[in-house]
């Protein structure tokens, strides 16, 4: 989807480097800059962090032109911990074996507030008499060499589709899917979709470092992310749900 697959957990990063060009062979399928990240290793001392960032409509002022505060909820939180691998009476990993663990969560909620045009009760019955544009009967199409397309067709009398031409199943479907029209005060739009748009991410990472003598160091890192998005379309009952489950693995031997 042309974005990063596994978002970095900030408190598990040691350093980063931004490359403004990606014209080297090892970088492909990406636009713009490349960002290289180095994750932290555990140390001989245990250490960790716990954090949360919050934006919420409970803290927001009302927009001057709106009667109420716009619902808005955004939470980012996580935890990280690292240190030597210690197994009482079995193994002491100081100066040799280290671990680093991290988790980050992201929650975002806000209404879609999208304007839409939905059929009126009259339109659901085939009555388009309120429209200034003619509604043509597709079954009246005949050859007509005098027209630019070579065909012509007749409009429905009074812009009213006969009941015999309406498929009851489609009529039932439309009544179930489309909400009843309301006055929005915004031109021809007669519906407002307030289905919440949301995004939920859960990211995790685990790294294990091992020192092999004075000249060899090995590490293994496993990271993953589950990203779920819900976006409201123009019609409240027609929402889009997407899920992206990604993994990233790194192995290094220096």
PDB file of C-alpha atoms in Angstrom:
ATOM      1  CA  UNK A   1       0.000   0.000   0.000  1.00  0.00           C
ATOM      2  CA  UNK A   2       3.054   2.229  -0.506  1.00  0.00           C
ATOM      3  CA  UNK A   3       3.549   2.951   3.217  1.00  0.00           C
ATOM      4  CA  UNK A   4       5.705   1.327   5.858  1.00  0.00           C
ATOM      5  CA  UNK A   5       4.526  -2.117   6.881  1.00  0.00           C
ATOM      6  CA  UNK A   6       5.709  -2.130  10.500  1.00  0.00           C
ATOM      7  CA  UNK A   7       5.858   1.246  12.202  1.00  0.00           C
ATOM      8  CA  UNK A   8       8.868   1.784  14.476  1.00  0.00           C
ATOM      9  CA  UNK A   9       8.354   1.877  18.243  1.00  0.00           C
ATOM     10  CA  UNK A  10      10.112   5.088  19.224  1.00  0.00           C
ATOM     11  CA  UNK A  11      11.518   3.949  22.566  1.00  0.00           C
ATOM     12  CA  UNK A  12      13.140   0.875  21.032  1.00  0.00           C
ATOM     13  CA  UNK A  13      15.215   2.944  18.554  1.00  0.00           C
ATOM     14  CA  UNK A  14      18.907   3.678  19.025  1.00  0.00           C
ATOM     15  CA  UNK A  15      19.442   5.893  15.983  1.00  0.00           C
ATOM     16  CA  UNK A  16      18.138   6.653  12.502  1.00  0.00           C
ATOM     17  CA  UNK A  17      19.500   7.893   9.188  1.00  0.00           C
ATOM     18  CA  UNK A  18      17.533   9.639   6.445  1.00  0.00           C
ATOM     19  CA  UNK A  19      18.664   9.101   2.862  1.00  0.00           C
ATOM     20  CA  UNK A  20      17.227  11.602   0.409  1.00  0.00           C
ATOM     21  CA  UNK A  21      17.713   9.349  -2.640  1.00  0.00           C
ATOM     22  CA  UNK A  22      16.747   5.738  -3.213  1.00  0.00           C
ATOM     23  CA  UNK A  23      18.709   5.072  -6.405  1.00  0.00           C
ATOM     24  CA  UNK A  24      20.769   2.265  -4.895  1.00  0.00           C
ATOM     25  CA  UNK A  25      20.081  -1.370  -5.763  1.00  0.00           C
ATOM     26  CA  UNK A  26      19.064  -2.425  -2.245  1.00  0.00           C
ATOM     27  CA  UNK A  27      16.189   0.098  -2.127  1.00  0.00           C
ATOM     28  CA  UNK A  28      13.279  -0.454  -4.473  1.00  0.00           C
ATOM     29  CA  UNK A  29       9.537   0.005  -4.744  1.00  0.00           C
ATOM     30  CA  UNK A  30       9.488   3.197  -2.685  1.00  0.00           C
ATOM     31  CA  UNK A  31       9.032   6.866  -3.466  1.00  0.00           C
ATOM     32  CA  UNK A  32      10.841   9.714  -1.743  1.00  0.00           C
ATOM     33  CA  UNK A  33      13.416   9.296   0.992  1.00  0.00           C
ATOM     34  CA  UNK A  34      14.603   6.149   2.740  1.00  0.00           C
ATOM     35  CA  UNK A  35      14.853   6.049   6.538  1.00  0.00           C
ATOM     36  CA  UNK A  36      17.198   3.483   8.097  1.00  0.00           C
ATOM     37  CA  UNK A  37      16.500   2.634  11.739  1.00  0.00           C
ATOM     38  CA  UNK A  38      18.756   0.932  14.270  1.00  0.00           C
ATOM     39  CA  UNK A  39      16.957  -0.739  17.176  1.00  0.00           C
ATOM     40  CA  UNK A  40      18.310  -0.728  20.709  1.00  0.00           C
ATOM     41  CA  UNK A  41      20.082  -3.625  22.324  1.00  0.00           C
ATOM     42  CA  UNK A  42      19.665  -4.586  25.947  1.00  0.00           C
ATOM     43  CA  UNK A  43      22.440  -3.673  28.387  1.00  0.00           C
ATOM     44  CA  UNK A  44      23.849  -5.045  31.619  1.00  0.00           C
ATOM     45  CA  UNK A  45      21.239  -3.061  33.559  1.00  0.00           C
ATOM     46  CA  UNK A  46      17.486  -3.508  33.358  1.00  0.00           C
ATOM     47  CA  UNK A  47      15.666  -0.467  32.032  1.00  0.00           C
ATOM     48  CA  UNK A  48      12.275   0.326  30.526  1.00  0.00           C
ATOM     49  CA  UNK A  49       9.741   2.993  29.631  1.00  0.00           C
ATOM     50  CA  UNK A  50       5.983   3.423  29.766  1.00  0.00           C
ATOM     51  CA  UNK A  51       4.152   6.169  27.885  1.00  0.00           C
ATOM     52  CA  UNK A  52       0.869   7.464  26.522  1.00  0.00           C
ATOM     53  CA  UNK A  53      -0.047  10.392  24.282  1.00  0.00           C
ATOM     54  CA  UNK A  54      -3.673  11.588  24.334  1.00  0.00           C
ATOM     55  CA  UNK A  55      -5.825  13.910  22.238  1.00  0.00           C
ATOM     56  CA  UNK A  56      -9.492  13.937  23.157  1.00  0.00           C
ATOM     57  CA  UNK A  57     -12.534  16.119  22.518  1.00  0.00           C
ATOM     58  CA  UNK A  58     -12.897  16.410  26.306  1.00  0.00           C
ATOM     59  CA  UNK A  59      -9.925  18.789  26.159  1.00  0.00           C
ATOM     60  CA  UNK A  60     -10.963  20.665  22.983  1.00  0.00           C
ATOM     61  CA  UNK A  61     -12.795  23.936  22.577  1.00  0.00           C
ATOM     62  CA  UNK A  62     -15.905  24.131  20.404  1.00  0.00           C
ATOM     63  CA  UNK A  63     -15.531  25.350  16.865  1.00  0.00           C
ATOM     64  CA  UNK A  64     -17.089  28.837  16.749  1.00  0.00           C
ATOM     65  CA  UNK A  65     -19.377  27.847  13.863  1.00  0.00           C
ATOM     66  CA  UNK A  66     -20.556  24.522  15.313  1.00  0.00           C
ATOM     67  CA  UNK A  67     -23.069  23.928  18.123  1.00  0.00           C
ATOM     68  CA  UNK A  68     -21.007  21.169  19.783  1.00  0.00           C
ATOM     69  CA  UNK A  69     -17.444  20.002  20.112  1.00  0.00           C
ATOM     70  CA  UNK A  70     -16.532  17.631  17.271  1.00  0.00           C
ATOM     71  CA  UNK A  71     -15.957  14.097  18.646  1.00  0.00           C
ATOM     72  CA  UNK A  72     -12.278  13.206  18.434  1.00  0.00           C
ATOM     73  CA  UNK A  73     -10.263  10.528  20.224  1.00  0.00           C
ATOM     74  CA  UNK A  74      -6.589   9.722  19.671  1.00  0.00           C
ATOM     75  CA  UNK A  75      -4.458   7.553  21.958  1.00  0.00           C
ATOM     76  CA  UNK A  76      -0.903   6.345  21.483  1.00  0.00           C
ATOM     77  CA  UNK A  77       0.632   4.231  24.230  1.00  0.00           C
ATOM     78  CA  UNK A  78       3.334   1.662  24.745  1.00  0.00           C
ATOM     79  CA  UNK A  79       5.974   0.014  26.861  1.00  0.00           C
ATOM     80  CA  UNK A  80       9.552  -1.116  26.376  1.00  0.00           C
ATOM     81  CA  UNK A  81      11.995  -3.077  28.509  1.00  0.00           C
ATOM     82  CA  UNK A  82      15.513  -4.406  28.106  1.00  0.00           C
ATOM     83  CA  UNK A  83      18.416  -5.893  29.998  1.00  0.00           C
ATOM     84  CA  UNK A  84      20.593  -8.992  30.396  1.00  0.00           C
ATOM     85  CA  UNK A  85      19.109 -12.462  30.059  1.00  0.00           C
ATOM     86  CA  UNK A  86      19.185 -13.947  33.564  1.00  0.00           C
ATOM     87  CA  UNK A  87      17.931 -17.405  34.508  1.00  0.00           C
ATOM     88  CA  UNK A  88      18.431 -17.913  38.262  1.00  0.00           C
ATOM     89  CA  UNK A  89      20.886 -20.728  39.049  1.00  0.00           C
ATOM     90  CA  UNK A  90      21.099 -21.605  35.340  1.00  0.00           C
ATOM     91  CA  UNK A  91      22.439 -18.734  33.254  1.00  0.00           C
ATOM     92  CA  UNK A  92      23.951 -15.271  33.755  1.00  0.00           C
ATOM     93  CA  UNK A  93      23.839 -13.327  30.524  1.00  0.00           C
ATOM     94  CA  UNK A  94      25.660 -10.180  31.689  1.00  0.00           C
ATOM     95  CA  UNK A  95      28.239  -9.071  29.130  1.00  0.00           C
ATOM     96  CA  UNK A  96      26.988 -11.823  26.788  1.00  0.00           C
ATOM     97  CA  UNK A  97      23.216 -12.142  26.203  1.00  0.00           C
ATOM     98  CA  UNK A  98      20.733  -9.262  26.142  1.00  0.00           C
ATOM     99  CA  UNK A  99      17.063  -8.745  25.284  1.00  0.00           C
ATOM    100  CA  UNK A 100      14.892  -5.802  24.225  1.00  0.00           C
ATOM    101  CA  UNK A 101      11.087  -5.930  24.066  1.00  0.00           C
ATOM    102  CA  UNK A 102       8.603  -3.287  22.936  1.00  0.00           C
ATOM    103  CA  UNK A 103       4.889  -2.766  22.323  1.00  0.00           C
ATOM    104  CA  UNK A 104       2.992   0.238  20.983  1.00  0.00           C
ATOM    105  CA  UNK A 105      -0.734   0.775  20.440  1.00  0.00           C
ATOM    106  CA  UNK A 106      -2.540   3.404  18.397  1.00  0.00           C
ATOM    107  CA  UNK A 107      -6.274   4.184  18.594  1.00  0.00           C
ATOM    108  CA  UNK A 108      -8.034   6.852  16.528  1.00  0.00           C
ATOM    109  CA  UNK A 109     -11.767   7.612  16.397  1.00  0.00           C
ATOM    110  CA  UNK A 110     -13.670  10.458  14.735  1.00  0.00           C
ATOM    111  CA  UNK A 111     -16.966  10.729  12.798  1.00  0.00           C
ATOM    112  CA  UNK A 112     -16.799  10.629   9.011  1.00  0.00           C
ATOM    113  CA  UNK A 113     -19.218  13.570   8.594  1.00  0.00           C
ATOM    114  CA  UNK A 114     -19.555  12.967   4.861  1.00  0.00           C
ATOM    115  CA  UNK A 115     -22.387  14.541   2.850  1.00  0.00           C
ATOM    116  CA  UNK A 116     -24.297  12.353   0.404  1.00  0.00           C
ATOM    117  CA  UNK A 117     -27.287  12.264  -1.911  1.00  0.00           C
ATOM    118  CA  UNK A 118     -29.786   9.470  -1.238  1.00  0.00           C
ATOM    119  CA  UNK A 119     -33.048   8.629  -3.031  1.00  0.00           C
ATOM    120  CA  UNK A 120     -36.239  10.216  -1.786  1.00  0.00           C
ATOM    121  CA  UNK A 121     -39.409   8.240  -1.072  1.00  0.00           C
ATOM    122  CA  UNK A 122     -40.783   9.352  -4.466  1.00  0.00           C
ATOM    123  CA  UNK A 123     -37.621   8.268  -6.289  1.00  0.00           C
ATOM    124  CA  UNK A 124     -37.791   4.838  -4.668  1.00  0.00           C
ATOM    125  CA  UNK A 125     -41.218   4.504  -6.323  1.00  0.00           C
ATOM    126  CA  UNK A 126     -39.814   5.503  -9.724  1.00  0.00           C
ATOM    127  CA  UNK A 127     -41.090   9.107  -9.573  1.00  0.00           C
ATOM    128  CA  UNK A 128     -38.413  11.418 -11.020  1.00  0.00           C
ATOM    129  CA  UNK A 129     -40.847  14.198 -11.901  1.00  0.00           C
ATOM    130  CA  UNK A 130     -38.982  16.648  -9.653  1.00  0.00           C
ATOM    131  CA  UNK A 131     -35.897  16.361 -11.881  1.00  0.00           C
ATOM    132  CA  UNK A 132     -35.377  18.826 -14.707  1.00  0.00           C
ATOM    133  CA  UNK A 133     -33.488  16.199 -16.692  1.00  0.00           C
ATOM    134  CA  UNK A 134     -35.412  13.633 -18.765  1.00  0.00           C
ATOM    135  CA  UNK A 135     -35.222   9.974 -17.775  1.00  0.00           C
ATOM    136  CA  UNK A 136     -35.055   7.816 -20.881  1.00  0.00           C
ATOM    137  CA  UNK A 137     -36.539   4.382 -21.352  1.00  0.00           C
ATOM    138  CA  UNK A 138     -33.638   2.086 -22.349  1.00  0.00           C
ATOM    139  CA  UNK A 139     -36.036  -0.385 -24.006  1.00  0.00           C
ATOM    140  CA  UNK A 140     -37.232   2.309 -26.424  1.00  0.00           C
ATOM    141  CA  UNK A 141     -33.819   2.536 -28.119  1.00  0.00           C
ATOM    142  CA  UNK A 142     -34.011   2.378 -31.921  1.00  0.00           C
ATOM    143  CA  UNK A 143     -31.671   2.974 -34.806  1.00  0.00           C
ATOM    144  CA  UNK A 144     -31.653   6.596 -35.925  1.00  0.00           C
ATOM    145  CA  UNK A 145     -28.956   7.530 -38.449  1.00  0.00           C
ATOM    146  CA  UNK A 146     -29.824  11.220 -38.096  1.00  0.00           C
ATOM    147  CA  UNK A 147     -28.410  11.377 -34.548  1.00  0.00           C
ATOM    148  CA  UNK A 148     -24.735  11.624 -33.650  1.00  0.00           C
ATOM    149  CA  UNK A 149     -24.777   8.229 -31.921  1.00  0.00           C
ATOM    150  CA  UNK A 150     -26.904   6.562 -34.558  1.00  0.00           C
ATOM    151  CA  UNK A 151     -29.593   5.743 -31.980  1.00  0.00           C
ATOM    152  CA  UNK A 152     -32.466   7.505 -30.263  1.00  0.00           C
ATOM    153  CA  UNK A 153     -34.771   6.685 -27.338  1.00  0.00           C
ATOM    154  CA  UNK A 154     -37.875   8.095 -25.696  1.00  0.00           C
ATOM    155  CA  UNK A 155     -38.171   9.575 -22.202  1.00  0.00           C
ATOM    156  CA  UNK A 156     -40.594   8.153 -19.653  1.00  0.00           C
ATOM    157  CA  UNK A 157     -43.823  10.216 -19.704  1.00  0.00           C
ATOM    158  CA  UNK A 158     -43.661  12.745 -16.879  1.00  0.00           C
ATOM    159  CA  UNK A 159     -40.317  11.252 -15.772  1.00  0.00           C
ATOM    160  CA  UNK A 160     -42.188   8.467 -13.980  1.00  0.00           C
ATOM    161  CA  UNK A 161     -40.934   4.902 -14.308  1.00  0.00           C
ATOM    162  CA  UNK A 162     -43.859   2.432 -14.462  1.00  0.00           C
ATOM    163  CA  UNK A 163     -44.163   0.144 -11.453  1.00  0.00           C
ATOM    164  CA  UNK A 164     -43.987  -2.843 -13.773  1.00  0.00           C
ATOM    165  CA  UNK A 165     -40.438  -1.831 -14.660  1.00  0.00           C
ATOM    166  CA  UNK A 166     -39.186  -1.689 -11.064  1.00  0.00           C
ATOM    167  CA  UNK A 167     -37.554  -4.806  -9.642  1.00  0.00           C
ATOM    168  CA  UNK A 168     -39.028  -5.332  -6.150  1.00  0.00           C
ATOM    169  CA  UNK A 169     -35.843  -6.929  -4.843  1.00  0.00           C
ATOM    170  CA  UNK A 170     -33.725  -3.927  -5.806  1.00  0.00           C
ATOM    171  CA  UNK A 171     -36.313  -1.589  -4.350  1.00  0.00           C
ATOM    172  CA  UNK A 172     -36.171  -3.479  -1.032  1.00  0.00           C
ATOM    173  CA  UNK A 173     -32.357  -3.411  -1.114  1.00  0.00           C
ATOM    174  CA  UNK A 174     -32.289   0.353  -1.698  1.00  0.00           C
ATOM    175  CA  UNK A 175     -34.694   0.991   1.174  1.00  0.00           C
ATOM    176  CA  UNK A 176     -32.528  -1.113   3.485  1.00  0.00           C
ATOM    177  CA  UNK A 177     -29.190   0.408   2.447  1.00  0.00           C
ATOM    178  CA  UNK A 178     -29.924   4.097   1.973  1.00  0.00           C
ATOM    179  CA  UNK A 179     -30.980   6.217   4.973  1.00  0.00           C
ATOM    180  CA  UNK A 180     -34.043   8.445   4.843  1.00  0.00           C
ATOM    181  CA  UNK A 181     -33.272  11.903   3.414  1.00  0.00           C
ATOM    182  CA  UNK A 182     -32.842  14.819   5.808  1.00  0.00           C
ATOM    183  CA  UNK A 183     -32.298  18.560   5.475  1.00  0.00           C
ATOM    184  CA  UNK A 184     -28.554  19.238   5.667  1.00  0.00           C
ATOM    185  CA  UNK A 185     -28.585  22.867   4.561  1.00  0.00           C
ATOM    186  CA  UNK A 186     -25.860  22.021   2.056  1.00  0.00           C
ATOM    187  CA  UNK A 187     -27.295  22.299  -1.432  1.00  0.00           C
ATOM    188  CA  UNK A 188     -28.523  19.078  -3.015  1.00  0.00           C
ATOM    189  CA  UNK A 189     -27.026  16.884  -0.300  1.00  0.00           C
ATOM    190  CA  UNK A 190     -29.812  15.279   1.702  1.00  0.00           C
ATOM    191  CA  UNK A 191     -27.854  12.837   3.897  1.00  0.00           C
ATOM    192  CA  UNK A 192     -25.004  12.992   6.382  1.00  0.00           C
ATOM    193  CA  UNK A 193     -22.949   9.957   7.311  1.00  0.00           C
ATOM    194  CA  UNK A 194     -21.575  10.100  10.855  1.00  0.00           C
ATOM    195  CA  UNK A 195     -20.187   6.548  10.864  1.00  0.00           C
ATOM    196  CA  UNK A 196     -17.003   6.700  12.971  1.00  0.00           C
ATOM    197  CA  UNK A 197     -13.765   6.487  11.051  1.00  0.00           C
ATOM    198  CA  UNK A 198     -11.256   4.563  13.102  1.00  0.00           C
ATOM    199  CA  UNK A 199      -7.752   3.232  12.953  1.00  0.00           C
ATOM    200  CA  UNK A 200      -6.271   0.684  15.310  1.00  0.00           C
ATOM    201  CA  UNK A 201      -2.642  -0.398  15.289  1.00  0.00           C
ATOM    202  CA  UNK A 202      -0.808  -2.847  17.519  1.00  0.00           C
ATOM    203  CA  UNK A 203       2.949  -3.120  17.035  1.00  0.00           C
ATOM    204  CA  UNK A 204       5.460  -5.296  18.824  1.00  0.00           C
ATOM    205  CA  UNK A 205       9.144  -6.095  18.613  1.00  0.00           C
ATOM    206  CA  UNK A 206      11.609  -8.447  20.290  1.00  0.00           C
ATOM    207  CA  UNK A 207      15.383  -8.430  19.927  1.00  0.00           C
ATOM    208  CA  UNK A 208      18.000 -10.834  21.285  1.00  0.00           C
ATOM    209  CA  UNK A 209      21.753 -10.063  21.216  1.00  0.00           C
ATOM    210  CA  UNK A 210      24.560 -12.547  21.827  1.00  0.00           C
ATOM    211  CA  UNK A 211      28.287 -11.830  22.162  1.00  0.00           C
ATOM    212  CA  UNK A 212      30.452 -14.705  20.920  1.00  0.00           C
ATOM    213  CA  UNK A 213      33.953 -14.024  22.199  1.00  0.00           C
ATOM    214  CA  UNK A 214      35.780 -10.763  21.468  1.00  0.00           C
ATOM    215  CA  UNK A 215      35.241 -10.655  17.706  1.00  0.00           C
ATOM    216  CA  UNK A 216      31.699 -11.895  17.000  1.00  0.00           C
ATOM    217  CA  UNK A 217      28.313 -10.398  17.788  1.00  0.00           C
ATOM    218  CA  UNK A 218      24.977 -11.806  16.669  1.00  0.00           C
ATOM    219  CA  UNK A 219      21.447 -10.434  17.019  1.00  0.00           C
ATOM    220  CA  UNK A 220      17.973 -11.528  15.941  1.00  0.00           C
ATOM    221  CA  UNK A 221      14.952  -9.217  15.822  1.00  0.00           C
ATOM    222  CA  UNK A 222      11.306 -10.030  15.135  1.00  0.00           C
ATOM    223  CA  UNK A 223       8.774  -7.214  14.676  1.00  0.00           C
ATOM    224  CA  UNK A 224       5.137  -7.229  13.681  1.00  0.00           C
ATOM    225  CA  UNK A 225       2.095  -5.025  13.291  1.00  0.00           C
ATOM    226  CA  UNK A 226      -1.645  -5.460  12.927  1.00  0.00           C
ATOM    227  CA  UNK A 227      -3.332  -2.425  11.394  1.00  0.00           C
ATOM    228  CA  UNK A 228      -7.126  -2.270  11.127  1.00  0.00           C
ATOM    229  CA  UNK A 229      -8.944   0.694   9.572  1.00  0.00           C
ATOM    230  CA  UNK A 230     -12.634   1.481   9.315  1.00  0.00           C
ATOM    231  CA  UNK A 231     -13.737   4.323   7.071  1.00  0.00           C
ATOM    232  CA  UNK A 232     -17.280   5.480   6.514  1.00  0.00           C
ATOM    233  CA  UNK A 233     -18.382   5.956   2.936  1.00  0.00           C
ATOM    234  CA  UNK A 234     -20.992   8.326   1.586  1.00  0.00           C
ATOM    235  CA  UNK A 235     -23.706   6.002   2.875  1.00  0.00           C
ATOM    236  CA  UNK A 236     -23.751   4.988   6.529  1.00  0.00           C
ATOM    237  CA  UNK A 237     -24.362   1.302   5.871  1.00  0.00           C
ATOM    238  CA  UNK A 238     -21.584   1.053   3.287  1.00  0.00           C
ATOM    239  CA  UNK A 239     -18.321   1.184   5.229  1.00  0.00           C
ATOM    240  CA  UNK A 240     -14.851   0.081   4.250  1.00  0.00           C
ATOM    241  CA  UNK A 241     -12.808  -2.166   6.529  1.00  0.00           C
ATOM    242  CA  UNK A 242      -9.158  -2.930   5.868  1.00  0.00           C
ATOM    243  CA  UNK A 243      -6.689  -5.120   7.706  1.00  0.00           C
ATOM    244  CA  UNK A 244      -2.938  -5.253   7.225  1.00  0.00           C
ATOM    245  CA  UNK A 245      -0.919  -7.853   9.116  1.00  0.00           C
ATOM    246  CA  UNK A 246       2.821  -7.366   8.603  1.00  0.00           C
ATOM    247  CA  UNK A 247       6.033  -8.874   9.938  1.00  0.00           C
ATOM    248  CA  UNK A 248       9.669  -7.839   9.746  1.00  0.00           C
ATOM    249  CA  UNK A 249      12.659 -10.033  10.596  1.00  0.00           C
ATOM    250  CA  UNK A 250      16.311  -9.032  10.917  1.00  0.00           C
ATOM    251  CA  UNK A 251      19.404 -11.178  11.525  1.00  0.00           C
ATOM    252  CA  UNK A 252      22.918  -9.787  11.889  1.00  0.00           C
ATOM    253  CA  UNK A 253      26.338 -11.323  12.436  1.00  0.00           C
ATOM    254  CA  UNK A 254      29.272  -8.965  12.814  1.00  0.00           C
TER     255      UNK A 254
END
